[in-house]
Amino acid sequence: GAVVSQHPSWVICKSGTSVKIECRSLDFQATTMFWYRQFPKQSLMLMATSNEGSKATYEQGVEKDKFLINHASLTLSTLTVTSAHPEDSSFYICSASRQGVTPQHFGDGTRLSIL
Amino acid sequence: AQTVTQSQPEMSVQEAETVTLSCTYDTSESDYYLFWYKQPPSRQMILVIRQEAYKQQNATENRFSVNFQKAAKSFSLKISDSQLGDAAMYFCAYAGSGNTPLVFGKGTRLSVIA
């Protein structure tokens, strides 16, 4: 089956640090990837839609200058949390699907802890 | 905008018994997909079952089955012969046609009692 790899799985860093999270589709080309955020005991909320070769589309309330998304190839999207603060601590998870094909396949997620 | 509602924050079931998790959704689209995802403590998102809206037949995957009522916009999940490993958060999700993001319900935490 389709595999999506997300790295790192867990990161702890100091406030003010920038953190990059990678999401790779290992055995298929993903023209679109999605980034979700999940706070403790809550559901997944869409942050942005990442399109290969073009700018990401951000959901209302998500700061595009803080959460930089790059989708430079058909197999890789990155999310960079710039100047992270404790309130950015959360579980970030990506998903990808082949063009027009469901379901989406999820990475294993990244636990981000900002001290 | 589409919404997904799970009205049961928590449910419990005895091992080997059957439990049904509820989900309703709202959409004006005619072509869409519905999913149930399982999220164990590891927080992986595991696809349990999917349903295409154009299919009248309810989807089934081993011990998991759905009751899809399109007119009522209802999509419940039935787990038969519940096992300890079924304990997890279960999310109902909606996706429109094409490459669109998932809209999730708030989830139902299922406990399985030995």
CSV table of C-alpha atoms in Angstrom, one decimal:
chain,number,residue,atom,x,y,z
A,1,GLY,CA,0.0,0.0,0.0
A,2,ALA,CA,0.9,3.6,-0.3
A,3,VAL,CA,3.4,4.9,2.3
A,4,VAL,CA,3.9,8.4,3.6
A,5,SER,CA,7.0,9.0,5.7
A,6,GLN,CA,7.2,11.9,8.1
A,7,HIS,CA,10.3,13.1,9.9
A,8,PRO,CA,11.2,13.8,12.7
A,9,SER,CA,8.7,11.9,14.8
A,10,TRP,CA,9.5,14.0,18.0
A,11,VAL,CA,11.4,17.2,18.5
A,12,ILE,CA,12.0,19.3,21.5
A,13,CYS,CA,13.6,22.7,21.1
A,14,LYS,CA,14.0,26.1,22.7
A,15,SER,CA,11.6,29.0,22.1
A,16,GLY,CA,12.7,31.0,19.1
A,17,THR,CA,14.1,28.1,17.2
A,18,SER,CA,12.8,27.2,13.7
A,19,VAL,CA,11.9,23.6,13.1
A,20,LYS,CA,11.5,21.8,9.8
A,21,ILE,CA,9.2,18.8,9.3
A,22,GLU,CA,9.4,16.6,6.2
A,23,CYS,CA,6.7,14.6,4.6
A,24,ARG,CA,7.6,12.2,1.9
A,25,SER,CA,5.5,10.0,-0.3
A,26,LEU,CA,7.6,6.9,-0.8
A,27,ASP,CA,6.0,4.9,-3.5
A,28,PHE,CA,3.7,7.4,-5.4
A,29,GLN,CA,3.7,10.9,-6.7
A,30,ALA,CA,1.7,13.3,-4.6
A,31,THR,CA,0.7,16.5,-6.4
A,32,THR,CA,-1.1,17.6,-3.2
A,33,MET,CA,-0.2,17.1,0.4
A,34,PHE,CA,-2.1,18.3,3.5
A,35,TRP,CA,-0.8,19.5,6.8
A,36,TYR,CA,-2.9,19.1,9.9
A,37,ARG,CA,-2.4,20.0,13.5
A,38,GLN,CA,-3.8,18.2,16.5
A,39,PHE,CA,-3.8,19.7,20.0
A,40,PRO,CA,-4.2,17.3,23.0
A,41,LYS,CA,-7.6,15.6,23.2
A,42,GLN,CA,-8.8,17.4,20.1
A,43,SER,CA,-9.4,16.5,16.6
A,44,LEU,CA,-7.2,17.1,13.5
A,45,MET,CA,-7.5,20.5,12.0
A,46,LEU,CA,-6.4,21.4,8.5
A,47,MET,CA,-3.6,24.0,8.5
A,48,ALA,CA,-2.8,24.2,4.8
A,49,THR,CA,-2.9,22.5,1.5
A,50,SER,CA,0.5,22.1,-0.2
A,51,ASN,CA,0.6,21.9,-4.0
A,52,GLU,CA,3.6,20.9,-5.9
A,53,GLY,CA,5.2,23.8,-7.7
A,54,SER,CA,2.9,26.5,-6.3
A,55,LYS,CA,2.2,28.3,-3.2
A,56,ALA,CA,0.4,26.6,-0.3
A,57,THR,CA,-3.2,27.5,0.5
A,58,TYR,CA,-3.6,28.3,4.2
A,59,GLU,CA,-6.7,27.9,6.3
A,60,GLN,CA,-8.1,30.9,8.1
A,61,GLY,CA,-6.3,31.7,11.2
A,62,VAL,CA,-3.0,30.0,10.2
A,63,GLU,CA,-0.1,32.4,9.9
A,64,LYS,CA,1.6,31.7,6.5
A,65,ASP,CA,4.7,33.6,7.6
A,66,LYS,CA,5.0,31.4,10.7
A,67,PHE,CA,4.2,28.1,9.1
A,68,LEU,CA,6.2,28.0,5.9
A,69,ILE,CA,5.3,25.2,3.5
A,70,ASN,CA,7.4,24.1,0.5
A,71,HIS,CA,6.4,21.4,-2.0
A,72,ALA,CA,9.3,21.4,-4.3
A,73,SER,CA,8.9,17.9,-5.7
A,74,LEU,CA,6.1,15.4,-6.3
A,75,THR,CA,7.4,13.3,-3.3
A,76,LEU,CA,8.3,15.9,-0.7
A,77,SER,CA,6.6,18.7,1.2
A,78,THR,CA,8.1,20.5,4.2
A,79,LEU,CA,6.6,22.5,7.0
A,80,THR,CA,8.9,24.9,8.8
A,81,VAL,CA,7.7,26.4,12.1
A,82,THR,CA,9.6,29.6,12.3
A,83,SER,CA,10.6,31.2,15.6
A,84,ALA,CA,8.6,28.6,17.5
A,85,HIS,CA,7.0,29.4,20.8
A,86,PRO,CA,5.4,27.2,23.5
A,87,GLU,CA,1.9,27.7,22.1
A,88,ASP,CA,3.1,26.1,18.8
A,89,SER,CA,3.7,22.9,20.7
A,90,SER,CA,1.3,20.3,19.1
A,91,PHE,CA,1.1,17.2,17.0
A,92,TYR,CA,1.6,17.9,13.3
A,93,ILE,CA,0.7,15.3,10.8
A,94,CYS,CA,0.8,15.3,7.0
A,95,SER,CA,-1.2,13.3,4.5
A,96,ALA,CA,-0.9,12.7,0.7
A,97,SER,CA,-2.8,11.0,-2.0
A,98,ARG,CA,-2.4,10.3,-5.7
A,99,GLN,CA,-4.1,12.8,-7.9
A,100,GLY,CA,-7.8,12.4,-7.6
A,101,VAL,CA,-7.5,9.2,-5.6
A,102,THR,CA,-8.8,8.6,-2.1
A,103,PRO,CA,-8.1,7.8,0.6
A,104,GLN,CA,-5.4,9.9,1.9
A,105,HIS,CA,-2.4,8.3,3.5
A,106,PHE,CA,-1.0,9.7,6.7
A,107,GLY,CA,2.5,10.1,7.9
A,108,ASP,CA,3.1,9.0,11.5
A,109,GLY,CA,3.1,12.6,12.7
A,110,THR,CA,5.6,14.9,14.6
A,111,ARG,CA,5.3,15.8,18.2
A,112,LEU,CA,6.7,19.3,18.6
A,113,SER,CA,7.5,20.5,22.1
A,114,ILE,CA,8.8,24.1,22.5
A,115,LEU,CA,10.4,24.9,25.8
B,1,ALA,CA,-18.8,24.4,4.4
B,2,GLN,CA,-18.9,20.7,5.3
B,3,THR,CA,-19.2,19.6,8.9
B,4,VAL,CA,-18.9,16.3,10.7
B,5,THR,CA,-20.5,15.7,14.1
B,6,GLN,CA,-19.7,12.9,16.5
B,7,SER,CA,-22.1,13.1,19.4
B,8,GLN,CA,-20.4,10.5,21.6
B,9,PRO,CA,-17.2,11.8,23.2
B,10,GLU,CA,-16.7,8.4,24.9
B,11,MET,CA,-18.1,4.9,24.5
B,12,SER,CA,-17.3,1.6,26.2
B,13,VAL,CA,-17.9,-2.0,25.2
B,14,GLN,CA,-17.4,-5.4,26.7
B,15,GLU,CA,-14.9,-7.6,25.0
B,16,ALA,CA,-16.5,-9.7,22.3
B,17,GLU,CA,-19.6,-7.5,22.2
B,18,THR,CA,-20.8,-5.1,19.5
B,19,VAL,CA,-20.6,-1.3,19.6
B,20,THR,CA,-21.9,1.4,17.3
B,21,LEU,CA,-20.3,4.8,16.9
B,22,SER,CA,-22.4,7.6,15.5
B,23,CYS,CA,-21.5,10.2,12.9
B,24,THR,CA,-23.5,12.7,11.0
B,25,TYR,CA,-22.4,15.1,8.4
B,26,ASP,CA,-23.6,18.1,6.5
B,27,THR,CA,-22.8,18.8,2.8
B,28,SER,CA,-24.5,20.1,-0.3
B,29,GLU,CA,-22.3,18.0,-2.6
B,30,SER,CA,-23.6,14.8,-4.2
B,31,ASP,CA,-20.3,13.1,-4.8
B,32,TYR,CA,-18.1,12.6,-1.7
B,33,TYR,CA,-16.4,10.0,0.5
B,34,LEU,CA,-16.7,9.1,4.2
B,35,PHE,CA,-14.1,7.5,6.4
B,36,TRP,CA,-13.6,6.1,9.8
B,37,TYR,CA,-10.0,6.5,11.2
B,38,LYS,CA,-8.6,4.8,14.3
B,39,GLN,CA,-6.0,6.7,16.3
B,40,PRO,CA,-4.3,4.6,19.0
B,41,PRO,CA,-2.1,6.2,21.7
B,42,SER,CA,0.8,6.2,19.2
B,43,ARG,CA,-1.3,8.8,17.4
B,44,GLN,CA,-1.0,7.1,14.0
B,45,MET,CA,-4.0,7.6,11.8
B,46,ILE,CA,-5.2,4.2,10.7
B,47,LEU,CA,-7.9,3.9,8.0
B,48,VAL,CA,-10.6,1.6,9.3
B,49,ILE,CA,-13.2,1.8,6.5
B,50,ARG,CA,-14.3,4.0,3.6
B,51,GLN,CA,-17.6,4.6,1.9
B,52,GLU,CA,-18.2,6.2,-1.5
B,53,ALA,CA,-21.4,8.2,-1.5
B,54,TYR,CA,-22.6,6.9,-4.8
B,55,LYS,CA,-22.5,3.3,-3.5
B,56,GLN,CA,-25.7,2.2,-1.9
B,57,GLN,CA,-24.1,-0.9,-0.4
B,58,ASN,CA,-22.7,-0.4,3.1
B,59,ALA,CA,-18.9,-1.0,3.3
B,60,THR,CA,-17.6,-3.9,5.4
B,61,GLU,CA,-14.1,-4.7,6.5
B,62,ASN,CA,-13.9,-7.9,8.6
B,63,ARG,CA,-15.4,-7.0,12.0
B,64,PHE,CA,-16.1,-3.4,10.9
B,65,SER,CA,-19.1,-2.3,9.0
B,66,VAL,CA,-20.9,1.0,8.4
B,67,ASN,CA,-24.6,2.0,8.2
B,68,PHE,CA,-24.6,4.7,5.6
B,69,GLN,CA,-27.9,6.6,5.3
B,70,LYS,CA,-27.3,9.2,2.6
B,71,ALA,CA,-30.7,10.9,2.9
B,72,ALA,CA,-30.2,11.3,6.7
B,73,LYS,CA,-26.5,12.1,6.3
B,74,SER,CA,-25.6,9.5,8.8
B,75,PHE,CA,-22.5,7.3,8.8
B,76,SER,CA,-22.3,5.0,11.8
B,77,LEU,CA,-19.5,2.5,12.5
B,78,LYS,CA,-20.3,-0.9,13.9
B,79,ILE,CA,-17.6,-3.0,15.5
B,80,SER,CA,-18.4,-6.6,16.1
B,81,ASP,CA,-16.7,-9.0,18.4
B,82,SER,CA,-14.8,-6.1,20.0
B,83,GLN,CA,-11.2,-6.8,21.0
B,84,LEU,CA,-8.9,-5.1,23.5
B,85,GLY,CA,-6.9,-3.8,20.5
B,86,ASP,CA,-9.9,-1.9,19.3
B,87,ALA,CA,-9.5,0.6,22.2
B,88,ALA,CA,-8.6,4.0,20.6
B,89,MET,CA,-9.9,7.3,19.4
B,90,TYR,CA,-12.2,6.9,16.4
B,91,PHE,CA,-12.6,9.8,14.0
B,92,CYS,CA,-15.3,10.1,11.3
B,93,ALA,CA,-14.1,12.1,8.3
B,94,TYR,CA,-15.5,13.6,5.1
B,95,ALA,CA,-13.8,14.3,1.8
B,96,GLY,CA,-15.3,15.9,-1.3
B,97,SER,CA,-14.6,14.6,-4.7
B,98,GLY,CA,-11.1,15.2,-6.2
B,99,ASN,CA,-8.0,15.9,-4.1
B,100,THR,CA,-9.6,17.7,-1.2
B,101,PRO,CA,-8.7,17.7,2.5
B,102,LEU,CA,-10.4,15.7,5.1
B,103,VAL,CA,-12.9,17.2,7.5
B,104,PHE,CA,-12.9,15.4,10.8
B,105,GLY,CA,-15.4,15.0,13.6
B,106,LYS,CA,-14.3,15.6,17.2
B,107,GLY,CA,-13.8,11.9,17.8
B,108,THR,CA,-15.1,9.2,20.0
B,109,ARG,CA,-12.9,7.5,22.6
B,110,LEU,CA,-13.7,3.8,22.7
B,111,SER,CA,-12.7,1.7,25.7
B,112,VAL,CA,-12.9,-2.1,25.6
B,113,ILE,CA,-13.5,-3.8,28.9
B,114,ALA,CA,-12.1,-7.2,29.4
